[in-house]
PDB file of C-alpha atoms in Angstrom:
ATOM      1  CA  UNK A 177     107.413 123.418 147.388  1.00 75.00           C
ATOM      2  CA  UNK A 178     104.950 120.985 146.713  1.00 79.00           C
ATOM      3  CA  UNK A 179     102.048 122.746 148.968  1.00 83.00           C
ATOM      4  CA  UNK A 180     102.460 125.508 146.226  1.00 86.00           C
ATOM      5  CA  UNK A 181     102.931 123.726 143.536  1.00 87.00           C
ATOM      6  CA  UNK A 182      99.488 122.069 144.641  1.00 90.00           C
ATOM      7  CA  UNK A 183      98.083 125.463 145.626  1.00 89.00           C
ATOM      8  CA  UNK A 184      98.602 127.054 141.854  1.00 91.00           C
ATOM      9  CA  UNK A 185      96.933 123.725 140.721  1.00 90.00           C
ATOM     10  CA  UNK A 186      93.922 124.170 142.381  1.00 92.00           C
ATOM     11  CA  UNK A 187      93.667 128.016 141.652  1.00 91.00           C
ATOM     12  CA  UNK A 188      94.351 127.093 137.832  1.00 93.00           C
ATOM     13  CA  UNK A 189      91.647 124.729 137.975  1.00 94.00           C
ATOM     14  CA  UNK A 190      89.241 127.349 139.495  1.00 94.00           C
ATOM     15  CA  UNK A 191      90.179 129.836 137.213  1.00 95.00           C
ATOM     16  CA  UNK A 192      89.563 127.129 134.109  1.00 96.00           C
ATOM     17  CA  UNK A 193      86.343 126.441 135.875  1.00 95.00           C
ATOM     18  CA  UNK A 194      85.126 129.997 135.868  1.00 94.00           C
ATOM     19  CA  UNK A 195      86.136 130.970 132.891  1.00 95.00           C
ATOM     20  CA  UNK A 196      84.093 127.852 131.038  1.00 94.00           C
ATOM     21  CA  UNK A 197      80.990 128.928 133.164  1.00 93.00           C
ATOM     22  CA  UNK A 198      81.693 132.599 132.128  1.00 91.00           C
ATOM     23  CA  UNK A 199      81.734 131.784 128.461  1.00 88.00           C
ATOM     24  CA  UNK A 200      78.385 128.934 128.434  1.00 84.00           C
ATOM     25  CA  UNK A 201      76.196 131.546 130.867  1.00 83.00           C
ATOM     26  CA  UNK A 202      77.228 134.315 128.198  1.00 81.00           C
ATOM     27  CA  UNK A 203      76.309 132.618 125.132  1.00 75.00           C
ATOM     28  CA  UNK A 204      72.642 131.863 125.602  1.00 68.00           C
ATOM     29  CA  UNK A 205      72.387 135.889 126.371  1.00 77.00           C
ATOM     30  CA  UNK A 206      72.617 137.358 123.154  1.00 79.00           C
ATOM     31  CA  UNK A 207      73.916 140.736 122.982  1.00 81.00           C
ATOM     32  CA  UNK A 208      70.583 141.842 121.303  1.00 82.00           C
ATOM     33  CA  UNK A 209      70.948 143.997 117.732  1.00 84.00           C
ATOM     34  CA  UNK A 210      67.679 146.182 117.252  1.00 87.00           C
ATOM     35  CA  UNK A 211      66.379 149.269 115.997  1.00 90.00           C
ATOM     36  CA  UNK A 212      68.843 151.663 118.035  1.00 87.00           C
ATOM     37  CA  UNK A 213      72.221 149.584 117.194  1.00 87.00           C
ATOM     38  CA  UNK A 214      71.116 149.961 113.567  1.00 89.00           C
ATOM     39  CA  UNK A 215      70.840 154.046 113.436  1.00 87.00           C
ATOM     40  CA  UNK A 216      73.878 154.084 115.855  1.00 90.00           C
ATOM     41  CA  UNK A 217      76.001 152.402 112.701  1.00 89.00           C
ATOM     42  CA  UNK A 218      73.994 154.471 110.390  1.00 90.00           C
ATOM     43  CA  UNK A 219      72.154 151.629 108.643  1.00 91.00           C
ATOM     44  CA  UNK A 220      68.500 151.447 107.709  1.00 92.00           C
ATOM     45  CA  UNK A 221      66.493 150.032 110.738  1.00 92.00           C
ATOM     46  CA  UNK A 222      63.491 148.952 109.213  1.00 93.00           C
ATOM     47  CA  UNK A 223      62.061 148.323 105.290  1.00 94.00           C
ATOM     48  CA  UNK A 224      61.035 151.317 104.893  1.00 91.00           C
ATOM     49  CA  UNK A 225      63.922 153.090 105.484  1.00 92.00           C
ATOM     50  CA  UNK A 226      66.090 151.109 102.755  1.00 91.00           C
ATOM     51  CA  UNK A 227      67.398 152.882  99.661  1.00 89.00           C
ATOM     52  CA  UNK A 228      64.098 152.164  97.724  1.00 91.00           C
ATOM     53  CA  UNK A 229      61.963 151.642 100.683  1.00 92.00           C
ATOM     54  CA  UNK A 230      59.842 148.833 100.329  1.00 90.00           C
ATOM     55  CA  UNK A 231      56.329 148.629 102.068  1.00 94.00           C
ATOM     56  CA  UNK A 232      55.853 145.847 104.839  1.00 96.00           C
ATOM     57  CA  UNK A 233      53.773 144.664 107.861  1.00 94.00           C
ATOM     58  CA  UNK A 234      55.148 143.141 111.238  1.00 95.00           C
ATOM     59  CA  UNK A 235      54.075 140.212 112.904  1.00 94.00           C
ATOM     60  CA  UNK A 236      54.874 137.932 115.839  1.00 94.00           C
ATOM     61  CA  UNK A 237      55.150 134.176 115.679  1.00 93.00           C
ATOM     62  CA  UNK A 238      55.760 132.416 118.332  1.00 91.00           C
ATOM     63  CA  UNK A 239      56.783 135.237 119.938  1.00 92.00           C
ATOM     64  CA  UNK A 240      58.983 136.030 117.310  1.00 94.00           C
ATOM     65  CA  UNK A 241      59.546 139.738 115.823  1.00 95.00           C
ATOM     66  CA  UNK A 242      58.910 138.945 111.748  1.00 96.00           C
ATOM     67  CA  UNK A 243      58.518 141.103 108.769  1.00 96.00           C
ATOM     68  CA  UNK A 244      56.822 140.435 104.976  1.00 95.00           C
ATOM     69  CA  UNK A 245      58.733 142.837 102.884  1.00 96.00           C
ATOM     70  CA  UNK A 246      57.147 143.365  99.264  1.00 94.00           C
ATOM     71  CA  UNK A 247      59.370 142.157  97.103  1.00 94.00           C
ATOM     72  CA  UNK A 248      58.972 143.454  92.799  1.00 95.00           C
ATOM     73  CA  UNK A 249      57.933 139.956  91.380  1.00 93.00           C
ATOM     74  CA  UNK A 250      54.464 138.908  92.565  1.00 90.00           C
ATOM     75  CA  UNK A 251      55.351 135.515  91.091  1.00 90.00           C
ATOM     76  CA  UNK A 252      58.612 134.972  92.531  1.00 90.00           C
ATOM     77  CA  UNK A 253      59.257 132.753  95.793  1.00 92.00           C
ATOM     78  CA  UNK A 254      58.819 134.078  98.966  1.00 93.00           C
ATOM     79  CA  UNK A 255      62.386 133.925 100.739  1.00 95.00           C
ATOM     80  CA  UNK A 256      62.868 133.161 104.537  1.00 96.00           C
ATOM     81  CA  UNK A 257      65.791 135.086 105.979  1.00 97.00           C
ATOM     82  CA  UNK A 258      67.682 133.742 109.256  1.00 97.00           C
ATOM     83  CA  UNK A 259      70.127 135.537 110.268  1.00 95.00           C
ATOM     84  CA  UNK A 260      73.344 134.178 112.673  1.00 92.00           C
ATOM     85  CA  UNK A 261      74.070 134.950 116.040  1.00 88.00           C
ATOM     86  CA  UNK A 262      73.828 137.757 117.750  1.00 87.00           C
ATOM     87  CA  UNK A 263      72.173 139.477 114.813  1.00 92.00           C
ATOM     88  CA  UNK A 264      68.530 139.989 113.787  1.00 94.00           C
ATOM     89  CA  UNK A 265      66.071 140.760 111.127  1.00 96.00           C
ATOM     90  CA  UNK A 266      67.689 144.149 110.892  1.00 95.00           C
ATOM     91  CA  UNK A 267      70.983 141.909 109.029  1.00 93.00           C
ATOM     92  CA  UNK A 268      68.357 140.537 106.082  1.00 94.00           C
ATOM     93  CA  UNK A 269      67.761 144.711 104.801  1.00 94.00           C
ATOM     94  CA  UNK A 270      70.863 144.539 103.010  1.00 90.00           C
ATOM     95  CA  UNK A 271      70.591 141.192 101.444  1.00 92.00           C
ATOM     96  CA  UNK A 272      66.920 142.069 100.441  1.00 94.00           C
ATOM     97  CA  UNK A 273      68.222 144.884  98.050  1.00 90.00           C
ATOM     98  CA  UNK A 274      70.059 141.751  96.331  1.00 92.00           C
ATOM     99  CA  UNK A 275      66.754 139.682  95.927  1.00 94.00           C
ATOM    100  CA  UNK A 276      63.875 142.499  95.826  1.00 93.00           C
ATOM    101  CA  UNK A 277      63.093 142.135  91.709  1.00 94.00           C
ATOM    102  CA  UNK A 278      63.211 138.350  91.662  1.00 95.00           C
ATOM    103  CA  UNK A 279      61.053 137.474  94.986  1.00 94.00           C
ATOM    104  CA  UNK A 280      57.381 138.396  95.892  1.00 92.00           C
ATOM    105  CA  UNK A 281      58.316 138.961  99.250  1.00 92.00           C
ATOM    106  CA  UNK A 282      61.147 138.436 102.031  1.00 95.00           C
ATOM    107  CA  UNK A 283      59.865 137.105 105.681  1.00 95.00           C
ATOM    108  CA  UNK A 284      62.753 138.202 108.074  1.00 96.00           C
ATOM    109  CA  UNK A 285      62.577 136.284 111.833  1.00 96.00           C
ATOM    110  CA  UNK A 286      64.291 137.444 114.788  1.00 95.00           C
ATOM    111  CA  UNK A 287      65.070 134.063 116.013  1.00 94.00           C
ATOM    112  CA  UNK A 288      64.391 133.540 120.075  1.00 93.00           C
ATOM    113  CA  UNK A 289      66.529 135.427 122.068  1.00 90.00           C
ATOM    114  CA  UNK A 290      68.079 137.795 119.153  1.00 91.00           C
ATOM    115  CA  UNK A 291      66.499 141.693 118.173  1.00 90.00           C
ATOM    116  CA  UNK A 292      63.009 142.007 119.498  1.00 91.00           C
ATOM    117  CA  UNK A 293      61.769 138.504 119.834  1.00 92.00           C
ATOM    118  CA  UNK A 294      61.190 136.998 123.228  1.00 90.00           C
ATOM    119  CA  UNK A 295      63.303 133.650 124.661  1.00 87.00           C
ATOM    120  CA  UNK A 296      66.433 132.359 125.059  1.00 86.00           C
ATOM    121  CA  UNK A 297      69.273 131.489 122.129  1.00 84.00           C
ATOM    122  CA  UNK A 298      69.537 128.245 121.753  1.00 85.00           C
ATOM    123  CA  UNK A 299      72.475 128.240 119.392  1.00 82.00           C
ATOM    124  CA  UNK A 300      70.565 126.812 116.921  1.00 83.00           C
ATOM    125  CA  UNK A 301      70.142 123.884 118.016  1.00 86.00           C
ATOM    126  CA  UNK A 302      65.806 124.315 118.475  1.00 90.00           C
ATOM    127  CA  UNK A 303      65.472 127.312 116.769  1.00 93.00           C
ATOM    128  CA  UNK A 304      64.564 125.212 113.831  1.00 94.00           C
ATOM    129  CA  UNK A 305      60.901 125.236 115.569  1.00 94.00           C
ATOM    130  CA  UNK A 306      59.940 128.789 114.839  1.00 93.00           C
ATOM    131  CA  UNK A 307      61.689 128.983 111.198  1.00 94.00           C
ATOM    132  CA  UNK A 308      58.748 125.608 110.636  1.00 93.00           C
ATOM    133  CA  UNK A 309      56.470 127.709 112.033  1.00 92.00           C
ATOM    134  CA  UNK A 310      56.911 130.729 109.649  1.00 92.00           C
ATOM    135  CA  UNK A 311      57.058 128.555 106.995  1.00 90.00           C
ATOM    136  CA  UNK A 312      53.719 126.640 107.721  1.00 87.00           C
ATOM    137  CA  UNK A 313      51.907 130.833 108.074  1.00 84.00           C
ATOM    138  CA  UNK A 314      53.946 131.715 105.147  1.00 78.00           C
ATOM    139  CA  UNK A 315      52.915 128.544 103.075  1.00 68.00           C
ATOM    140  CA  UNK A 316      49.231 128.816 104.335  1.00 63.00           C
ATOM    141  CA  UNK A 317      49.072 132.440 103.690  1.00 68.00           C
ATOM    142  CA  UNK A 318      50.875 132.671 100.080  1.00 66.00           C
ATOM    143  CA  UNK A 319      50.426 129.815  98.636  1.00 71.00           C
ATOM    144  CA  UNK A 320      54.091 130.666  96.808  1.00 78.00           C
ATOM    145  CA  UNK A 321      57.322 128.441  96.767  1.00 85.00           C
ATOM    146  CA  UNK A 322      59.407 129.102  99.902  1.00 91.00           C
ATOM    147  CA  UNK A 323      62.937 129.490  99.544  1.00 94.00           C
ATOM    148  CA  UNK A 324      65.000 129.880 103.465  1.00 95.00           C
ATOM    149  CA  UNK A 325      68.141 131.782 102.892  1.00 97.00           C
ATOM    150  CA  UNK A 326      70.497 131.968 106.117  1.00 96.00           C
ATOM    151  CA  UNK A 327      73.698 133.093 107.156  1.00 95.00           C
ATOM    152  CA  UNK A 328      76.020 132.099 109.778  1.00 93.00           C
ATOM    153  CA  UNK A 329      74.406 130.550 112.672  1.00 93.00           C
ATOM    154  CA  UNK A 330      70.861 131.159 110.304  1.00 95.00           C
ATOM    155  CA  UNK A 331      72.177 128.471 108.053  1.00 95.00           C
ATOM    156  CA  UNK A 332      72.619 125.733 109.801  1.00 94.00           C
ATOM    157  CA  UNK A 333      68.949 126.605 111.262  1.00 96.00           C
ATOM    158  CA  UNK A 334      67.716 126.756 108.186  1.00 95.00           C
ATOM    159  CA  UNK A 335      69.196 123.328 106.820  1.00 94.00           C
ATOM    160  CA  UNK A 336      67.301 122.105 109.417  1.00 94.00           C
ATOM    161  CA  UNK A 337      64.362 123.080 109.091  1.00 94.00           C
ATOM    162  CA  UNK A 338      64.040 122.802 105.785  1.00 92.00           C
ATOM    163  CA  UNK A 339      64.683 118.880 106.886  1.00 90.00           C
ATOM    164  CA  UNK A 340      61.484 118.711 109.523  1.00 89.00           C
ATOM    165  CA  UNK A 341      59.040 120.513 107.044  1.00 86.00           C
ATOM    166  CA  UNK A 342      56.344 118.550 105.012  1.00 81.00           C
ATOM    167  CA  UNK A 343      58.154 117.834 101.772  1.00 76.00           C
ATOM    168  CA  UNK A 344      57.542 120.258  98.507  1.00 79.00           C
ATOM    169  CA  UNK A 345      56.819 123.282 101.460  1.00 83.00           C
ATOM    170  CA  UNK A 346      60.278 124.103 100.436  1.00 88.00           C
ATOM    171  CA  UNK A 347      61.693 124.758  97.199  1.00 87.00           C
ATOM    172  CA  UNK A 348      65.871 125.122  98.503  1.00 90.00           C
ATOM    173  CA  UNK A 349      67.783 126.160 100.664  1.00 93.00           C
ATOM    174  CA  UNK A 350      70.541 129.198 100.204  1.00 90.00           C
TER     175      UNK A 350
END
């Protein structure tokens, strides 16, 4: 009795084992939400296909997927959108109808590993590195008050970045 008893120990422990491997392999692979998942759930996929579509330009930073959406008040701040896990830039369309008339423009990031960007999720814990980045093009370029605004795993990232940036590059935090 106790040669099984010691048996179902040992295959408890392996399946314990395996199942903790299973679940810290499968969180830095981000199932990744672009373009496709967006039309699938019949949601805009891009600026310009928003309600009022709104022009915009991509660009890559640190081999990061970003967008500078027009906002309707050239003298508003520009607002940095990180989104939370598993999401991407797609996520920040529907919270950009909320801010459109107040900012001058939204930058939305697909951090590492999420949407289109290139990397590996690091569950926020050095993602914090490309939201500095954007800020420091985004400061450089505009010259206008930054605001980051992130949800979920976004806002944690963007607490912290807001911490490592040179201080008055960012206005607050939402």
């Amino acid at each position: 009795m106790i040669g099984v008893l010691q048996l179902f120990g040992v295959g408890l422990l392996v399946a314990w084992l395996g199942v903790v491997l299973y679940t810290a392999w499968s969180l830095g692979r981000v199932p990744r939400y672009t373009y496709g998942s967006a039309v699938a759930r019949g949601r805009p996929g891009e600026p310009g296909e928003v309600d009022r579509p709104a022009s915009y330009e991509s660009f890559v930073v640190d081999g990061c997927a970003c967008w500078s959406i027009e906002g309707d008040d050239p003298s508003g701040p520009v607002v940095v959108m990180v989104h939370g896990w598993s999401r991407s830039r797609i996520a920040a369309l529907v919270r950009f109808e909320a801010l459109r008339g107040v900012v001058s423009r939204v930058v939305a990031i697909d951090l590492p590993g999420h949407g289109e960007s290139e990397g590996r999720c690091e569950l926020g814990a050095g993602e914090w590195r490309v939201v500095r980045r954007v800020i420091e093009v985004v400061v450089a370029d505009a010259g206008s008050p930054v605001v980051l605004h992130g949800w979920s795993m976004g806002a944690g990232v963007a607490l912290e970045a807001a911490g490592r940036v040179d201080a008055g590059m960012v206005l607050g935090v939402v």
